[in-house]
Coordinates of C-alpha atoms in Angstrom, one line a residue:
Chain A
X20 CA 2.8 -32.9 42.2
X21 CA 3.3 -29.2 42.5
X22 CA 6.5 -29.4 40.5
X23 CA 4.6 -31.3 37.8
X24 CA 1.9 -28.6 37.7
X25 CA 4.5 -25.9 37.3
X26 CA 6.0 -27.7 34.3
X27 CA 2.5 -27.9 32.9
X28 CA 2.1 -24.2 33.2
X29 CA 5.3 -23.5 31.4
X30 CA 4.2 -25.8 28.7
X31 CA 0.9 -24.0 28.4
X32 CA 2.7 -20.7 28.1
X33 CA 5.0 -22.2 25.5
X34 CA 2.2 -23.0 23.1
X35 CA 1.8 -26.6 24.0
X36 CA -1.5 -28.2 24.6
X37 CA -3.3 -31.5 24.3
X38 CA -1.3 -34.6 25.2
X39 CA 1.3 -33.9 27.7
X40 CA 4.5 -35.5 26.6
X41 CA 6.5 -34.3 29.5
X42 CA 4.5 -35.5 32.4
X43 CA 6.8 -38.2 33.6
X44 CA 9.9 -36.3 32.8
X45 CA 11.6 -37.2 36.0
X46 CA 11.1 -40.9 35.8
X47 CA 11.8 -41.5 32.2
X48 CA 15.2 -41.7 30.6
X49 CA 16.2 -39.5 27.7
X50 CA 15.5 -41.9 24.8
X51 CA 12.0 -42.5 25.9
X52 CA 11.5 -38.8 26.4
X53 CA 12.7 -37.9 23.0
X54 CA 10.5 -40.5 21.5
X55 CA 7.6 -39.2 23.4
X56 CA 8.3 -35.6 22.3
X57 CA 8.5 -36.7 18.7
X58 CA 5.1 -38.4 19.0
X59 CA 3.7 -35.4 20.7
X60 CA 4.9 -33.0 18.0
X61 CA 3.6 -35.3 15.3
X62 CA 0.3 -35.4 17.0
X63 CA 0.1 -31.7 17.6
X64 CA 0.5 -30.7 13.9
X65 CA -2.5 -32.9 13.1
X66 CA -6.2 -32.2 13.7
X67 CA -7.9 -33.7 16.7
X68 CA -11.4 -34.7 17.6
X69 CA -11.6 -32.7 20.8
X70 CA -10.5 -29.2 21.9
X71 CA -7.9 -29.8 24.6
X72 CA -6.1 -27.0 26.4
X73 CA -3.8 -29.1 28.5
X74 CA -3.5 -32.5 30.1
X75 CA -1.6 -33.9 33.0
X76 CA -1.0 -37.2 34.7
X77 CA -2.3 -37.8 38.1
X78 CA -0.1 -39.4 40.8
X79 CA -1.8 -42.7 40.2
X80 CA -0.9 -42.6 36.5
X81 CA -4.3 -41.7 35.1
X82 CA -4.3 -39.0 32.4
X83 CA -6.6 -36.0 32.9
X84 CA -7.5 -33.8 30.0
X85 CA -8.8 -30.3 30.3
X86 CA -10.8 -29.2 27.3
X87 CA -14.1 -29.4 25.4
X88 CA -15.3 -32.5 23.7
X89 CA -16.6 -31.8 20.1
X90 CA -19.3 -33.6 18.2
X91 CA -18.2 -36.4 15.9
X92 CA -20.3 -36.7 12.7
X93 CA -19.9 -39.8 10.5
X94 CA -21.7 -40.8 7.4
X95 CA -22.0 -44.5 7.5
X96 CA -25.2 -45.4 5.5
X97 CA -26.9 -42.6 7.5
X98 CA -25.7 -39.9 9.8
X99 CA -23.9 -41.0 13.0
X100 CA -23.5 -38.5 15.7
X101 CA -21.7 -38.8 19.1
X102 CA -19.5 -36.8 21.4
X103 CA -15.8 -37.1 21.0
X104 CA -15.5 -37.7 24.7
X105 CA -16.8 -41.2 24.0
X106 CA -13.8 -42.0 21.9
X107 CA -11.7 -41.4 25.0
X108 CA -8.5 -40.6 23.0
X109 CA -8.6 -44.0 21.3
X110 CA -9.0 -46.0 24.5
X111 CA -12.7 -46.8 24.2
X112 CA -14.8 -48.3 21.4
X113 CA -18.0 -46.4 20.6
X114 CA -21.1 -48.4 19.8
X115 CA -23.8 -46.7 17.7
X116 CA -26.6 -49.1 16.7
X117 CA -24.9 -52.2 15.4
X118 CA -21.6 -50.4 14.4
X119 CA -18.5 -50.0 16.5
X120 CA -16.0 -47.2 16.0
X121 CA -12.5 -46.7 17.3
X122 CA -10.0 -43.9 17.1
X123 CA -6.7 -45.2 15.9
X124 CA -3.8 -43.0 14.9
X125 CA -6.0 -39.9 14.7
X126 CA -8.5 -41.6 12.4
X127 CA -11.8 -43.2 13.1
X128 CA -12.2 -46.8 11.9
X129 CA -15.1 -49.2 11.9
X130 CA -14.2 -52.2 14.1
X131 CA -15.8 -55.2 15.7
X132 CA -17.1 -55.1 19.2
X133 CA -13.6 -55.8 20.7
X134 CA -12.0 -53.0 18.6
X135 CA -9.5 -55.1 16.6
X136 CA -7.5 -53.3 14.0
X137 CA -6.5 -55.4 11.0
X138 CA -3.4 -54.7 8.8
X139 CA -2.9 -55.5 5.2
X140 CA 0.4 -56.6 3.5
X141 CA 1.9 -53.1 3.4
X142 CA 1.2 -52.7 7.1
X143 CA -1.7 -50.3 6.4
X144 CA -4.9 -50.4 8.4
X145 CA -7.4 -52.6 6.5
X146 CA -10.4 -51.6 8.6
X147 CA -13.1 -49.6 6.8
X148 CA -13.2 -45.9 7.6
X149 CA -16.6 -44.1 7.5
X150 CA -16.8 -40.7 5.8
X151 CA -15.9 -38.3 8.4
X152 CA -17.6 -34.9 8.8
X153 CA -16.7 -34.4 12.4
X154 CA -16.6 -31.0 14.0
X155 CA -12.9 -31.3 14.8
X156 CA -10.7 -28.8 16.5
X157 CA -9.7 -27.4 13.1
X158 CA -13.3 -26.9 12.0
X159 CA -14.1 -25.2 15.3
X160 CA -11.1 -22.9 14.9
X161 CA -12.1 -22.1 11.3
X162 CA -15.6 -21.2 12.5
X163 CA -14.2 -19.1 15.3
X164 CA -11.9 -17.2 12.9
X165 CA -14.7 -16.7 10.5
X166 CA -17.0 -15.3 13.2
X167 CA -14.2 -13.1 14.4
X168 CA -13.5 -11.8 10.9
X169 CA -17.2 -11.2 10.3
X170 CA -17.6 -9.2 13.5
X171 CA -14.5 -7.2 12.9
X172 CA -15.1 -6.2 9.3
X173 CA -18.8 -5.7 9.8
X174 CA -17.9 -3.3 12.6
X175 CA -15.5 -1.5 10.3
X176 CA -18.1 -1.3 7.5
X177 CA -20.7 0.1 9.9
X178 CA -18.3 2.6 11.5
X179 CA -18.0 4.4 8.1
X180 CA -21.6 5.3 8.1
X181 CA -21.6 6.3 11.7
X182 CA -18.4 8.3 11.6
X183 CA -18.6 10.4 8.5
X184 CA -16.6 8.3 6.1
X185 CA -13.9 7.7 8.7
X186 CA -13.1 4.3 10.3
X187 CA -13.3 4.2 14.1
X188 CA -12.1 1.8 16.7
X189 CA -10.1 -1.3 15.7
X190 CA -11.0 -0.8 12.1
X191 CA -8.5 2.0 12.0
X192 CA -5.8 -0.7 12.2
X193 CA -7.4 -2.9 9.5
X194 CA -8.4 -0.2 7.0
X195 CA -4.8 0.6 5.8
X196 CA -4.3 -3.2 5.3
X197 CA -7.5 -3.4 3.2
X198 CA -6.3 -0.4 1.2
X199 CA -2.8 -1.9 0.8
X200 CA -4.3 -5.1 -0.6
X201 CA -6.3 -3.1 -3.0
X202 CA -3.6 -0.6 -4.1
X203 CA -0.5 -2.8 -3.9
X204 CA -1.7 -6.3 -4.6
X205 CA -4.9 -6.2 -6.6
X206 CA -4.6 -3.2 -8.9
X207 CA -0.9 -3.7 -10.0
X208 CA -1.4 -7.4 -10.6
X209 CA -4.9 -7.7 -12.0
X210 CA -5.3 -4.3 -13.5
X211 CA -7.5 -1.2 -12.9
X212 CA -10.4 -2.5 -14.9
X213 CA -11.0 -5.9 -13.6
X214 CA -9.7 -6.0 -10.0
X215 CA -13.0 -5.3 -8.4
X216 CA -14.4 -8.8 -9.0
X217 CA -11.5 -10.4 -7.1
X218 CA -11.2 -8.1 -4.2
X219 CA -13.6 -10.1 -2.0
X220 CA -11.6 -13.3 -2.4
X221 CA -8.3 -11.7 -2.0
X222 CA -9.3 -9.8 1.2
X223 CA -11.0 -12.8 2.7
X224 CA -8.1 -15.1 1.9
X225 CA -5.5 -12.7 3.3
X226 CA -7.2 -12.1 6.6
X227 CA -8.3 -15.7 7.0
X228 CA -4.8 -17.0 6.5
X229 CA -3.3 -14.3 8.7
X230 CA -5.7 -14.8 11.6
X231 CA -5.4 -18.6 11.4
X232 CA -1.6 -18.2 11.4
X233 CA -1.8 -15.9 14.4
X234 CA -4.1 -18.1 16.5
X235 CA -1.7 -21.0 15.6
X236 CA 0.9 -19.0 17.6
X237 CA -1.2 -18.6 20.7
X238 CA -1.0 -21.1 23.5
X239 CA -4.2 -22.7 22.1
X240 CA -1.9 -24.3 19.6
X241 CA -4.4 -24.6 16.8
X242 CA -2.7 -25.6 13.6
X243 CA -5.3 -24.7 10.9
X244 CA -3.2 -23.3 8.0
X245 CA -0.7 -26.0 8.6
X246 CA -3.2 -28.6 7.7
X247 CA -3.1 -29.9 4.1
X248 CA -6.9 -30.1 3.7
X249 CA -7.3 -26.4 4.6
X250 CA -4.5 -25.2 2.3
X251 CA -5.8 -27.5 -0.4
X252 CA -9.2 -25.9 -0.2
X253 CA -7.7 -22.4 -0.4
X254 CA -5.5 -23.3 -3.4
X255 CA -8.5 -25.1 -5.1
X256 CA -10.5 -21.9 -4.9
X257 CA -7.6 -19.9 -6.4
X258 CA -7.4 -22.6 -9.2
X259 CA -11.2 -22.5 -9.8
X260 CA -11.3 -18.7 -10.0
X261 CA -8.3 -18.6 -12.3
X262 CA -9.7 -21.2 -14.6
X263 CA -13.2 -19.7 -14.7
X264 CA -12.0 -16.2 -15.4
X265 CA -9.4 -17.2 -17.9
X266 CA -9.9 -15.3 -21.2
X267 CA -9.5 -16.7 -24.7
X268 CA -6.1 -15.0 -24.7
X269 CA -5.0 -16.9 -21.6
X270 CA -5.8 -20.3 -23.0
X271 CA -4.3 -19.4 -26.3
X272 CA -1.0 -18.6 -24.4
X273 CA -1.1 -21.9 -22.7
X274 CA -1.9 -24.2 -25.7
X275 CA -0.5 -22.3 -28.6
X276 CA 2.0 -19.7 -27.5
X277 CA 2.0 -16.9 -30.1
X278 CA 5.2 -15.5 -31.5
X279 CA 7.2 -18.8 -31.2
X280 CA 8.4 -21.2 -33.8
X281 CA 6.3 -24.3 -34.3
X282 CA 8.5 -26.9 -32.5
X283 CA 8.7 -24.6 -29.5
X284 CA 5.0 -24.3 -29.4
X285 CA 4.6 -28.1 -29.3
X286 CA 7.2 -28.3 -26.4
X287 CA 5.7 -25.3 -24.5
X288 CA 2.1 -26.5 -24.5
X289 CA 2.5 -29.4 -22.0
X290 CA 4.8 -27.4 -19.9
X291 CA 2.4 -24.5 -19.7
X292 CA -0.5 -26.9 -19.1
X293 CA 1.4 -28.5 -16.2
X294 CA 2.1 -25.0 -14.9
X295 CA -1.6 -24.4 -14.6
X296 CA -1.8 -27.2 -12.0
X297 CA 1.6 -26.6 -10.4
X298 CA 0.8 -23.0 -9.6
X299 CA -2.0 -23.7 -7.1
X300 CA -0.2 -26.9 -6.0
X301 CA 2.8 -24.8 -4.9
X302 CA 0.4 -22.4 -3.2
X303 CA -1.0 -25.2 -1.2
X304 CA 2.3 -26.8 -0.3
X305 CA 4.0 -23.5 0.5
X306 CA 1.5 -22.5 3.1
X307 CA 1.2 -25.9 4.6
X308 CA 5.0 -26.5 4.7
X309 CA 5.8 -23.1 6.2
X310 CA 3.3 -23.2 8.9
X311 CA 3.8 -26.8 9.8
X312 CA 7.6 -26.3 9.8
X313 CA 7.2 -23.3 12.0
X314 CA 5.1 -25.2 14.5
X315 CA 7.5 -28.2 14.5
X316 CA 10.6 -25.9 15.0
X317 CA 8.8 -24.0 17.8
X318 CA 7.8 -27.1 19.7
X319 CA 11.2 -28.8 19.2
X320 CA 12.9 -25.8 20.7
X321 CA 10.5 -25.8 23.6
X322 CA 11.0 -29.5 24.1
X323 CA 14.7 -28.9 24.2
X324 CA 14.2 -27.0 27.5
X325 CA 13.1 -30.4 29.0
X326 CA 15.7 -32.4 27.3
X327 CA 18.6 -30.3 28.5
X328 CA 17.2 -29.8 32.0
X329 CA 20.1 -27.5 33.0
X330 CA 20.4 -23.8 33.4
X331 CA 22.5 -23.0 30.4
X332 CA 21.0 -25.3 27.8
X333 CA 17.4 -24.7 28.8
X334 CA 17.7 -20.9 29.0
X335 CA 19.4 -20.9 25.6
X336 CA 16.6 -23.0 24.2
X337 CA 14.1 -20.7 25.8
X338 CA 15.8 -17.7 24.1
X339 CA 15.9 -19.4 20.8
X340 CA 12.2 -20.4 21.1
X341 CA 11.4 -16.8 22.0
X342 CA 13.1 -15.4 18.9
X343 CA 11.7 -18.0 16.7
X344 CA 8.2 -17.0 17.9
X345 CA 8.9 -13.4 16.9
X346 CA 10.1 -14.6 13.5
X347 CA 6.9 -16.8 13.3
X348 CA 4.8 -13.7 13.8
X349 CA 6.5 -12.2 10.8
X350 CA 6.1 -15.5 8.8
X351 CA 2.4 -15.5 9.7
X352 CA 1.9 -12.2 7.9
X353 CA 4.4 -13.0 5.2
X354 CA 2.7 -16.2 4.2
X355 CA -0.7 -14.6 4.1
X356 CA 0.8 -11.8 1.9
X357 CA 2.5 -14.3 -0.4
X358 CA -0.6 -16.4 -0.9
X359 CA -2.6 -13.3 -1.6
X360 CA -0.2 -11.7 -4.0
X361 CA 0.4 -14.9 -5.9
X362 CA -3.3 -15.5 -6.2
X363 CA -3.7 -12.0 -7.5
X364 CA -0.9 -12.6 -9.9
X365 CA -2.5 -15.8 -11.3
X366 CA -5.8 -14.0 -11.7
X367 CA -3.9 -11.2 -13.4
X368 CA -2.4 -13.8 -15.9
X369 CA -5.9 -15.1 -16.5
X370 CA -7.6 -11.8 -17.3
X371 CA -4.6 -10.1 -19.0
X372 CA -5.2 -8.7 -22.4
X373 CA -2.2 -8.8 -24.7
X374 CA -1.8 -6.6 -27.7
X375 CA 0.2 -8.4 -30.3
Chain B
X18 CA 26.1 -48.5 -0.2
X19 CA 22.6 -47.1 -0.9
X20 CA 22.1 -43.4 -0.5
X21 CA 19.0 -42.7 1.4
X22 CA 16.3 -40.6 -0.3
X23 CA 16.4 -38.0 2.3
X24 CA 19.9 -37.1 1.1
X25 CA 18.4 -36.2 -2.2
X26 CA 15.8 -34.1 -0.5
X27 CA 18.5 -32.3 1.3
X28 CA 20.4 -31.6 -1.9
X29 CA 17.2 -30.2 -3.4
X30 CA 16.8 -27.9 -0.5
X31 CA 20.4 -26.7 -0.8
X32 CA 19.9 -26.0 -4.5
X33 CA 16.7 -24.2 -3.8
X34 CA 18.3 -22.1 -1.1
X35 CA 21.1 -21.0 -3.4
X36 CA 18.5 -20.3 -6.1
X37 CA 16.3 -18.1 -3.9
X38 CA 19.4 -16.4 -2.5
X39 CA 20.4 -15.5 -6.1
X40 CA 16.9 -14.2 -6.8
X41 CA 17.0 -12.1 -3.6
X42 CA 20.5 -10.8 -4.4
X43 CA 19.5 -9.8 -7.9
X44 CA 16.4 -8.1 -6.7
X45 CA 18.3 -6.2 -4.0
X46 CA 20.9 -5.1 -6.5
X47 CA 18.3 -4.0 -8.9
X48 CA 16.5 -2.0 -6.3
X49 CA 19.8 -0.4 -5.3
X50 CA 20.4 0.6 -8.8
X51 CA 16.9 1.7 -9.5
X52 CA 14.9 2.5 -6.4
X53 CA 12.1 3.9 -8.4
X54 CA 11.3 0.5 -9.9
X55 CA 10.9 -1.0 -6.5
X56 CA 7.3 -2.3 -7.0
X57 CA 8.0 -4.0 -10.3
X58 CA 11.2 -5.6 -9.2
X59 CA 9.5 -6.9 -6.0
X60 CA 6.7 -8.5 -8.0
X61 CA 9.2 -10.1 -10.5
X62 CA 11.4 -11.3 -7.7
X63 CA 8.4 -12.8 -5.9
X64 CA 7.3 -14.7 -9.0
X65 CA 10.8 -16.1 -9.6
X66 CA 11.3 -17.0 -5.9
X67 CA 7.9 -18.8 -6.1
X68 CA 9.0 -20.7 -9.2
X69 CA 12.3 -21.8 -7.6
X70 CA 10.4 -22.7 -4.4
X71 CA 8.1 -24.8 -6.5
X72 CA 11.1 -27.0 -7.4
X73 CA 11.9 -27.1 -3.7
X74 CA 8.6 -28.8 -3.1
X75 CA 9.9 -31.7 -5.1
X76 CA 11.8 -32.5 -1.9
X77 CA 8.5 -33.2 -0.3
X78 CA 8.0 -36.1 -2.7
X79 CA 11.0 -38.0 -1.6
X80 CA 10.1 -37.8 2.1
Chain C
X7 CA 4.0 -37.3 -0.2
X8 CA 2.3 -40.4 1.2
X9 CA 2.3 -38.6 4.5
X10 CA 0.5 -35.7 2.9
X11 CA -2.2 -37.9 1.4
X12 CA -2.6 -39.7 4.8
X13 CA -3.0 -36.4 6.5
X14 CA -5.6 -35.2 4.2
X15 CA -9.0 -35.3 5.9
X16 CA -12.0 -35.0 3.7
X17 CA -14.2 -33.8 6.6
X18 CA -12.0 -30.9 7.3
X19 CA -11.8 -30.0 3.6
X20 CA -15.5 -30.2 3.3
X21 CA -16.1 -27.9 6.3
X22 CA -13.4 -25.5 5.3
X23 CA -14.8 -25.2 1.8
X24 CA -18.3 -24.7 3.1
X25 CA -17.3 -22.2 5.8
X26 CA -14.8 -20.3 3.6
X27 CA -17.1 -19.9 0.6
X28 CA -19.9 -18.8 3.0
X29 CA -17.5 -16.4 4.6
X30 CA -16.5 -14.9 1.3
X31 CA -20.1 -14.2 0.3
X32 CA -21.1 -13.0 3.7
X33 CA -18.1 -10.7 4.0
X34 CA -18.6 -9.5 0.4
X35 CA -22.2 -8.5 1.1
X36 CA -21.8 -7.1 4.6
X37 CA -18.2 -5.9 4.9
X38 CA -16.0 -5.6 1.8
X39 CA -18.6 -3.9 -0.4
X40 CA -19.5 -1.2 2.1
X41 CA -15.9 -0.8 3.2
X42 CA -14.6 -0.4 -0.4
X43 CA -17.5 1.8 -1.3
X44 CA -17.0 4.0 1.7
X45 CA -13.3 4.3 0.9
X46 CA -13.9 5.0 -2.8
X47 CA -16.5 7.6 -1.8
X48 CA -14.0 9.2 0.6
X49 CA -11.3 9.2 -2.1
X50 CA -13.5 10.8 -4.7
X51 CA -14.6 13.3 -2.1
X52 CA -11.0 14.2 -1.3
X53 CA -10.1 14.3 -5.0
X54 CA -13.0 16.6 -5.6
X55 CA -12.1 18.8 -2.7
X56 CA -8.5 19.0 -3.9
X57 CA -9.5 19.8 -7.5
X58 CA -11.9 22.5 -6.3
X59 CA -9.3 23.9 -4.1
X60 CA -6.9 23.9 -7.1
X61 CA -9.7 25.6 -9.2
X62 CA -10.2 28.2 -6.5
X63 CA -6.4 28.8 -6.4
X64 CA -6.3 29.2 -10.2
X65 CA -9.3 31.6 -10.1
X66 CA -7.5 33.5 -7.4
X67 CA -4.5 33.7 -9.6
X68 CA -6.4 35.0 -12.6
X69 CA -8.1 37.5 -10.4
X70 CA -4.8 38.6 -9.0
X71 CA -3.5 39.0 -12.5
X72 CA -6.5 41.0 -13.5
X73 CA -6.1 43.2 -10.4
X74 CA -2.5 43.7 -11.3
X75 CA -3.5 44.7 -14.8
X76 CA -6.0 47.2 -13.5
X77 CA -3.4 48.6 -11.1
X78 CA -0.9 48.9 -13.9
X79 CA -3.5 50.6 -16.1
X80 CA -4.4 53.0 -13.4
X81 CA -0.8 53.8 -12.7
X82 CA -0.2 54.5 -16.4
X83 CA -3.2 56.7 -16.5
X84 CA -2.1 58.6 -13.5
X85 CA 1.3 59.1 -15.0
X86 CA -0.2 60.3 -18.2
X87 CA -2.4 62.7 -16.3
X88 CA 0.5 64.0 -14.4
X89 CA 2.5 64.4 -17.5
X90 CA -0.3 66.2 -19.2
X91 CA -0.8 68.4 -16.2
X92 CA 2.9 69.2 -16.1
X93 CA 2.8 70.0 -19.8
X94 CA -0.2 72.2 -19.3
X95 CA 1.3 74.0 -16.5
X96 CA 4.6 74.5 -18.3
X97 CA 2.7 75.8 -21.3
X98 CA 0.8 78.1 -19.2
X99 CA 3.9 79.4 -17.6
X100 CA 5.6 79.7 -21.0
X101 CA 2.6 81.6 -22.3
X102 CA 2.6 83.8 -19.4
X103 CA 6.3 84.4 -19.8
X104 CA 5.9 85.1 -23.5
X105 CA 3.0 87.4 -22.9
X106 CA 4.9 89.2 -20.2
X107 CA 7.9 89.5 -22.4
X108 CA 5.8 90.7 -25.3
X109 CA 4.2 93.3 -23.0
X110 CA 7.6 94.3 -21.7
X111 CA 9.0 94.5 -25.2
X112 CA 6.0 96.6 -26.3
X113 CA 6.5 99.0 -23.4
X114 CA 10.2 99.2 -24.1
X115 CA 9.6 99.8 -27.7
X116 CA 7.0 102.4 -27.0
X117 CA 9.4 104.0 -24.5
X118 CA 12.0 104.0 -27.2
X119 CA 9.7 105.5 -29.7
X120 CA 8.6 108.1 -27.2
X121 CA 12.2 108.9 -26.3
X122 CA 13.0 109.0 -30.0
X123 CA 10.1 111.3 -30.6
X124 CA 11.0 113.5 -27.6
X125 CA 14.6 113.6 -28.8
X126 CA 13.5 114.5 -32.3
X127 CA 11.2 117.2 -31.1
X128 CA 13.8 118.4 -28.6
X129 CA 16.4 118.5 -31.5
X130 CA 13.9 120.3 -33.7
X131 CA 13.1 122.7 -30.9
X132 CA 16.8 123.0 -30.1
X133 CA 17.5 123.7 -33.8
X134 CA 14.9 126.3 -33.8
X135 CA 16.3 127.9 -30.7
X136 CA 19.8 127.6 -31.9
X137 CA 18.6 129.3 -35.2
X138 CA 16.9 132.0 -33.2
X139 CA 19.9 132.5 -31.0
X140 CA 22.2 132.5 -33.9
X141 CA 20.0 134.9 -35.8
X142 CA 19.9 137.1 -32.7
X143 CA 23.6 136.8 -32.3
X144 CA 24.1 137.4 -35.9
X145 CA 21.8 140.4 -35.7
X146 CA 23.7 141.7 -32.8
X147 CA 27.1 140.9 -34.3
X148 CA 26.0 142.3 -37.5
X149 CA 24.7 145.4 -35.8
X150 CA 28.0 145.9 -34.1
X151 CA 30.1 144.8 -37.0
X152 CA 28.3 146.6 -39.6
X153 CA 29.5 149.8 -38.1
X154 CA 32.9 149.1 -39.4
X155 CA 33.1 148.8 -43.1
X156 CA 36.4 147.1 -43.2
X157 CA 35.4 144.7 -40.7
X158 CA 32.3 144.2 -42.6
X159 CA 34.0 143.1 -45.7
X160 CA 36.4 141.0 -43.7
X161 CA 33.6 139.3 -42.0
X162 CA 31.8 138.7 -45.2
X163 CA 35.0 137.3 -46.5
X164 CA 35.4 134.9 -43.6
X165 CA 31.8 133.9 -43.9
X166 CA 32.1 133.2 -47.4
X167 CA 35.2 131.1 -46.8
X168 CA 33.4 129.2 -44.1
X169 CA 30.3 128.5 -46.0
X170 CA 31.3 126.2 -48.8
X171 CA 28.8 126.7 -51.5

């Protein structure tokens, strides 16, 4: 028992939360362990319905979760609200009125009273899934990051007035970054005349991605920017802003590239049009893939400590995991920077004025 | 024998790796030759790296 | 790709969009605008301070230049004054010398004239005296000589010979 708890603590320090894959390490053989780790990692990179910090298995085999249940909001011909603790990690069926809901593979499905899951020909779940607006772990993390950002930058803004045009406190750290985004990202890419309109978006997106990446590296193990829905939203906003602010010149360059022979113009138009959609798409995939891959690599390396279970292999894995975490801190900043500079670049293309 | 799709994905990733390496090398050499044009070279290199990386995401489709 | 679509959760997307757009507008109003305004204000303030310092420096420079001009002018004036003074003094000295010389010359000339006059009068007087003496001597000689007739005639003869008429 004591030994088991120590392992749990190491896992906590090593960024691992939620379902504990390694609880029965001593009893299980390696194949089973590896399978469990894989499942655990797959589970971790996804969103979850409750905010778990750690879990362990009692001596009698019952799993104990330490964390906060979050509200589940479903739209099923009317709003359905219940606590995520009722789902009991997929083990219980929740009855609301006449409807039954069950958590299956990280998704809530409508079932009958016994919780049967039907499959179609392609082995997909055939059960109906209600529209899900749950306050998941991801949503809570986004809210927390937003509140943190608001407090931080509101403080910075207020400190200017109090302190004779000088930032004070933690704002001193963030002020040069704000200036860097203005002077090195916005102005060179968008242009001196028009950059002001886009500053709010660029600054917000940069700090949002950065902070989310950083909290993803903490032992809380929240994977916000490694979630496709979040990156899709960010990329969609970039796409919308680019499209809305596109000048006549921009569209002309897409559909009828000036200064090119006619056949080239016909060939270029679909390519350029495709480029309009590919640009935000790559933004979305880049952020998602980098952050998810980072989390997966980190957790795999930490899991290796438990697979090797000897001094040399485990300590090597630990060292590797340690250095990868340091690299991940850099990647966290780099991905935020790349997203911001590419967004600025696309806005720059949209508002650019050519002189032919 | 059928070649699994993931091999194709791996090949894509290798190609993209070489491509980004080339972009990075070119950018570094250019900066070495003209340190004053650092900002412009960096932006151009980022755009090109992003374009090459975009092809790399094709690997995602096969997985 | 299928995995990506499977992973996509509409709920999370909805909340993210809502929260993020709200965050952008909130931060724009309460943070970014004041921060960027404050930074801009500070930058213009610094720029102004720098340009005014530059202006002051330029003013200083022109002032310095002016000062230098004035000093130069003063120096030239001083030199001119000194030169003039020197000239004046040398002229005065020259004048004095000349006057002194003239005076001396005059005195010398007068002395010469006086000496000449004295000499002349002395010669005249001497001539007179010599004539008197010679007459006296001649009288005496004649007195003694005329006693002797022969001698007389001899003497007249010598006299006649001596005086070439």
